[in-house]
XYZ file of C-alpha atoms in Angstrom:
345
model
C -113.353 -81.392 -6.351
C -114.599 -78.572 -8.629
C -113.874 -80.781 -11.643
C -115.840 -83.671 -10.145
C -118.779 -81.394 -9.320
C -118.826 -79.903 -12.836
C -118.598 -83.328 -14.418
C -121.439 -84.565 -12.247
C -123.454 -81.464 -13.143
C -123.091 -81.983 -16.909
C -123.718 -85.705 -16.578
C -126.722 -85.167 -14.314
C -128.252 -82.620 -16.709
C -127.799 -84.961 -19.668
C -129.286 -87.965 -17.846
C -132.116 -85.950 -16.282
C -133.289 -84.460 -19.579
C -133.019 -87.862 -21.251
C -134.922 -89.599 -18.450
C -137.718 -86.996 -18.452
C -138.019 -87.243 -22.237
C -138.167 -91.046 -22.112
C -140.845 -90.973 -19.398
C -142.925 -88.538 -21.455
C -142.539 -90.678 -24.568
C -143.518 -93.842 -22.686
C -146.539 -92.172 -21.061
C -147.657 -90.944 -24.456
C -147.217 -94.287 -26.266
C -147.734 -97.058 -23.711
C -150.876 -99.219 -23.785
C -151.744 -102.883 -23.040
C -150.140 -103.982 -26.329
C -146.850 -102.477 -25.141
C -146.741 -104.817 -22.137
C -147.326 -107.837 -24.388
C -144.573 -106.548 -26.632
C -142.097 -106.429 -23.740
C -142.925 -110.033 -22.768
C -142.214 -111.240 -26.312
C -138.898 -109.429 -26.866
C -136.269 -111.571 -28.584
C -133.055 -110.844 -26.623
C -130.742 -112.267 -29.291
C -131.564 -109.312 -31.537
C -130.878 -106.827 -28.752
C -127.490 -108.503 -28.266
C -126.954 -108.149 -32.013
C -127.684 -104.422 -31.696
C -125.075 -104.191 -28.911
C -122.587 -105.935 -31.199
C -123.392 -103.527 -34.039
C -122.775 -100.488 -31.847
C -119.484 -101.886 -30.563
C -118.510 -102.662 -34.164
C -119.013 -98.999 -35.045
C -116.106 -98.145 -32.706
C -113.900 -100.493 -34.736
C -114.773 -98.825 -38.054
C -114.303 -95.405 -36.464
C -110.896 -96.450 -35.129
C -109.920 -97.802 -38.549
C -110.871 -94.453 -40.095
C -108.726 -92.545 -37.607
C -105.778 -94.882 -38.145
C -105.972 -94.678 -41.956
C -106.209 -90.883 -42.010
C -103.304 -90.524 -39.574
C -101.323 -93.011 -41.641
C -101.833 -91.017 -44.839
C -100.183 -88.047 -43.084
C -97.216 -90.197 -42.064
C -98.176 -90.818 -38.426
C -98.530 -94.370 -37.160
C -101.323 -94.927 -34.651
C -102.142 -98.561 -33.841
C -105.638 -99.922 -34.379
C -106.194 -100.725 -30.698
C -105.000 -97.270 -29.676
C -107.246 -95.672 -32.328
C -110.257 -97.584 -31.018
C -109.405 -96.520 -27.454
C -109.164 -92.882 -28.563
C -112.532 -92.769 -30.348
C -114.259 -94.799 -27.631
C -112.851 -92.539 -24.923
C -114.182 -89.443 -26.680
C -117.765 -90.735 -26.626
C -117.989 -90.040 -22.898
C -117.405 -86.284 -23.189
C -119.441 -86.204 -26.407
C -122.385 -87.589 -24.418
C -122.311 -84.836 -21.792
C -121.573 -81.768 -23.958
C -123.898 -79.981 -26.419
C -123.762 -81.365 -29.969
C -120.869 -83.680 -28.976
C -118.412 -80.751 -28.933
C -116.374 -82.277 -26.116
C -115.422 -85.371 -28.090
C -113.358 -83.685 -30.802
C -110.925 -81.784 -28.513
C -110.327 -84.965 -26.504
C -109.480 -86.949 -29.647
C -107.069 -84.208 -30.728
C -105.466 -84.290 -27.274
C -105.081 -88.088 -27.328
C -103.669 -88.119 -30.870
C -101.189 -85.465 -29.767
C -100.125 -87.809 -26.954
C -99.245 -90.306 -29.699
C -96.839 -87.757 -31.263
C -99.299 -86.405 -33.831
C -98.838 -82.593 -33.870
C -101.921 -80.659 -32.781
C -102.473 -79.148 -36.235
C -102.278 -82.551 -37.930
C -104.518 -84.117 -35.278
C -107.018 -81.295 -35.790
C -106.998 -81.959 -39.534
C -107.673 -85.673 -38.942
C -110.524 -85.089 -36.481
C -112.071 -82.274 -38.509
C -111.581 -84.307 -41.688
C -113.568 -87.130 -40.095
C -116.386 -84.779 -39.217
C -116.372 -83.378 -42.761
C -116.672 -86.895 -44.180
C -119.629 -87.488 -41.845
C -121.182 -84.177 -42.901
C -120.706 -84.818 -46.611
C -122.316 -88.256 -46.341
C -125.285 -86.863 -44.388
C -125.662 -83.951 -46.849
C -125.747 -86.390 -49.769
C -128.162 -88.756 -48.032
C -130.520 -86.069 -46.665
C -132.373 -85.239 -49.937
C -132.913 -88.970 -50.573
C -134.122 -89.467 -47.011
C -136.466 -86.492 -47.277
C -137.872 -87.847 -50.551
C -138.586 -91.222 -48.907
C -140.298 -89.475 -46.000
C -142.429 -87.368 -48.313
C -143.670 -90.574 -49.895
C -144.408 -92.093 -46.473
C -146.084 -89.125 -44.797
C -146.252 -85.331 -44.911
C -144.800 -83.766 -41.753
C -145.462 -80.053 -41.407
C -142.293 -78.006 -41.038
C -139.926 -80.948 -41.647
C -138.632 -79.456 -44.908
C -137.730 -76.205 -43.139
C -135.902 -77.973 -40.309
C -133.940 -80.201 -42.686
C -133.121 -77.266 -44.936
C -131.789 -75.321 -41.935
C -129.665 -78.287 -40.908
C -128.358 -78.726 -44.439
C -127.460 -75.041 -44.663
C -125.658 -75.311 -41.327
C -123.579 -78.238 -42.582
C -122.796 -76.415 -45.827
C -121.744 -73.308 -43.872
C -119.323 -75.319 -41.716
C -117.971 -77.062 -44.813
C -117.346 -73.726 -46.570
C -115.691 -72.258 -43.467
C -113.275 -75.187 -43.306
C -112.463 -74.870 -47.010
C -111.778 -71.161 -46.542
C -109.500 -71.898 -43.583
C -107.586 -74.465 -45.653
C -107.033 -72.315 -48.716
C -106.523 -68.991 -46.884
C -104.395 -69.855 -43.842
C -102.900 -66.344 -43.588
C -106.312 -64.700 -43.349
C -107.403 -67.388 -40.885
C -104.316 -66.744 -38.768
C -104.943 -62.998 -38.863
C -108.608 -63.423 -37.829
C -107.806 -65.798 -34.963
C -105.027 -63.537 -33.680
C -107.363 -60.549 -33.744
C -109.990 -62.498 -31.779
C -107.376 -63.689 -29.302
C -106.123 -60.132 -28.722
C -109.677 -58.887 -28.198
C -110.448 -61.649 -25.709
C -107.159 -61.059 -23.858
C -107.939 -57.345 -23.731
C -111.408 -57.945 -22.317
C -109.881 -60.202 -19.663
C -107.276 -57.593 -18.806
C -104.373 -59.701 -20.076
C -103.515 -57.805 -23.234
C -99.963 -57.144 -22.007
C -99.361 -60.651 -20.694
C -95.983 -61.909 -22.081
C -97.458 -65.399 -22.379
C -99.712 -64.076 -25.149
C -96.788 -64.057 -27.602
C -96.057 -67.709 -26.839
C -99.708 -68.560 -27.435
C -99.574 -66.692 -30.754
C -96.462 -68.607 -31.775
C -98.089 -71.932 -30.915
C -101.216 -70.873 -32.806
C -99.105 -70.185 -35.909
C -97.641 -73.702 -35.749
C -101.067 -75.306 -35.299
C -102.589 -73.394 -38.232
C -99.595 -74.238 -40.426
C -99.845 -77.948 -39.586
C -103.606 -77.884 -40.077
C -103.295 -76.159 -43.461
C -100.621 -78.585 -44.634
C -102.584 -81.656 -43.511
C -105.921 -80.614 -45.038
C -104.236 -79.559 -48.271
C -102.355 -82.877 -48.298
C -105.612 -84.817 -47.940
C -107.081 -82.997 -50.946
C -103.985 -83.079 -53.217
C -101.895 -86.133 -52.318
C -103.570 -87.975 -49.475
C -106.212 -89.558 -51.687
C -105.616 -92.969 -50.119
C -106.388 -91.612 -46.665
C -109.565 -89.927 -47.926
C -110.596 -93.041 -49.857
C -110.267 -95.392 -46.904
C -111.649 -92.697 -44.598
C -114.734 -92.466 -46.833
C -115.161 -96.259 -46.936
C -114.923 -96.527 -43.146
C -117.329 -93.580 -42.780
C -119.944 -95.381 -44.880
C -119.422 -98.627 -42.942
C -119.631 -96.753 -39.633
C -122.991 -95.195 -40.434
C -124.390 -98.368 -42.003
C -123.623 -100.245 -38.787
C -125.045 -97.456 -36.601
C -128.226 -97.132 -38.662
C -128.681 -100.922 -38.740
C -129.415 -100.917 -34.999
C -133.003 -99.689 -35.397
C -134.008 -102.421 -37.914
C -132.392 -105.033 -35.629
C -134.300 -103.621 -32.632
C -137.534 -103.894 -34.642
C -136.770 -107.539 -35.446
C -136.205 -108.101 -31.734
C -139.746 -106.798 -31.233
C -141.095 -109.178 -33.926
C -141.741 -106.336 -36.361
C -140.694 -105.867 -40.012
C -137.342 -103.994 -40.041
C -138.424 -101.256 -42.547
C -134.758 -100.830 -43.490
C -134.969 -97.990 -46.049
C -137.399 -95.779 -44.163
C -135.626 -96.379 -40.819
C -132.309 -95.397 -42.395
C -133.965 -92.289 -43.838
C -135.402 -91.374 -40.426
C -131.981 -91.647 -38.792
C -130.323 -89.506 -41.476
C -132.832 -86.737 -40.783
C -132.416 -87.263 -37.040
C -128.640 -86.785 -37.312
C -129.255 -83.357 -38.861
C -131.477 -82.416 -35.922
C -128.800 -83.538 -33.454
C -126.260 -81.141 -34.991
C -128.071 -78.311 -33.186
C -126.138 -77.702 -29.912
C -129.083 -77.323 -27.541
C -128.543 -79.799 -24.698
C -125.748 -81.993 -23.270
C -125.514 -85.155 -25.350
C -128.501 -83.876 -27.377
C -130.711 -85.259 -24.589
C -134.368 -84.446 -25.119
C -133.815 -83.460 -28.740
C -132.784 -87.038 -29.562
C -135.660 -88.732 -27.734
C -138.415 -86.400 -28.953
C -136.982 -86.181 -32.468
C -136.691 -89.962 -32.697
C -140.264 -90.367 -31.460
C -141.594 -88.061 -34.187
C -139.560 -89.653 -36.981
C -139.838 -93.297 -35.905
C -143.624 -92.984 -35.557
C -143.785 -92.875 -39.365
C -142.872 -96.581 -39.638
C -143.353 -97.927 -36.081
C -146.798 -98.591 -34.520
C -147.711 -96.043 -31.821
C -147.713 -98.576 -28.975
C -144.183 -99.650 -29.930
C -142.501 -96.273 -30.527
C -141.559 -95.711 -26.882
C -139.832 -99.099 -26.574
C -137.908 -98.563 -29.827
C -136.778 -95.080 -28.785
C -135.701 -96.294 -25.332
C -133.710 -99.202 -26.800
C -132.090 -96.955 -29.420
C -131.180 -94.362 -26.790
C -129.724 -97.001 -24.464
C -127.216 -97.845 -27.191
C -126.483 -94.320 -28.441
C -126.252 -92.530 -25.073
C -126.105 -94.790 -22.047
C -123.815 -97.370 -23.624
C -121.485 -94.596 -24.799
C -121.393 -93.178 -21.275
C -120.548 -96.556 -19.750
C -118.015 -97.767 -22.325
C -116.506 -94.322 -22.991
C -116.294 -93.533 -19.286
C -114.596 -96.850 -18.526
C -112.016 -96.381 -21.277
C -111.346 -92.751 -20.311
C -110.904 -93.213 -16.597
C -109.587 -96.769 -16.288
C -107.510 -97.367 -19.423
C -106.429 -94.001 -20.851
C -106.530 -92.139 -17.522
C -107.544 -88.857 -19.179
C -108.712 -87.376 -15.906
C -106.370 -84.362 -16.077
C -107.575 -83.378 -19.530
C -111.235 -84.005 -18.730
C -110.791 -82.016 -15.528
C -109.692 -78.985 -17.563
C -112.502 -79.507 -20.084
C -115.190 -79.541 -17.419
C -114.003 -76.491 -15.415
């Protein structure tokens, strides 16, 4: 019952913040032209946007399968798609999607992928995402400077870029200095156990032993990706590019559904910058940050009376659809209720 209440609390907070943000955006942007716009929506393009978002799960699953395969672990394509789809539910109700990664590691471990190797795969995926965004961000910022000057945007993007670089450097350090990483984590674990009054708990040694195995597997896997697992990184990179192309294509398709020019380049640039904003772990599922950030960025290339509709449609696909599809897969197909129960305590 506690688990259900906590899950409802996180979900309610995420949906409430999102709903309030959407209402504010609509109140700020709605006018008589908006109502005419709604009457003339072309539903076939909205269905195409749904298809694009569902296709992104396929490319994500292919990336997971290829990176696991390069480490010598066979995970089927359907199972990989189930794993990544399942993780979108927790990612949508935890700050900065932090709940999705542990669930994917847990599910890969259920498919006989050791925790350290699974961690390397999941973290490797996030690094590929981060590298792509870091490369694309200066180009996106240049396009936005040409379109309009937004006060403070450079500072926000620079902070996000520095955050991504910091995480990237931390991971590299952990890969090339596993002994120091192990020593640091053990020291933190001892301090936490001491603060909790469990410094003499005999189970602590077992935890330390398991931690050693995880770090060793993680170090081996990440080093393997860099030195010998080039095929896994190559296909992982290709699927990462395809994943983001499909995700970013939703906004131009939504615009076509509203009988507006798709503005492909500038809409892609806006979404690259938006992804950097969503890295900041402020709210569950980035609710509020996503809606208000999208409104500011999309207003550069979308007429004011249309911005609210575009943001609502985009958010339906990126949040509400993830909650529905990810929740269905988690609870009905994969039956991850025990793990999610522990995550939400």
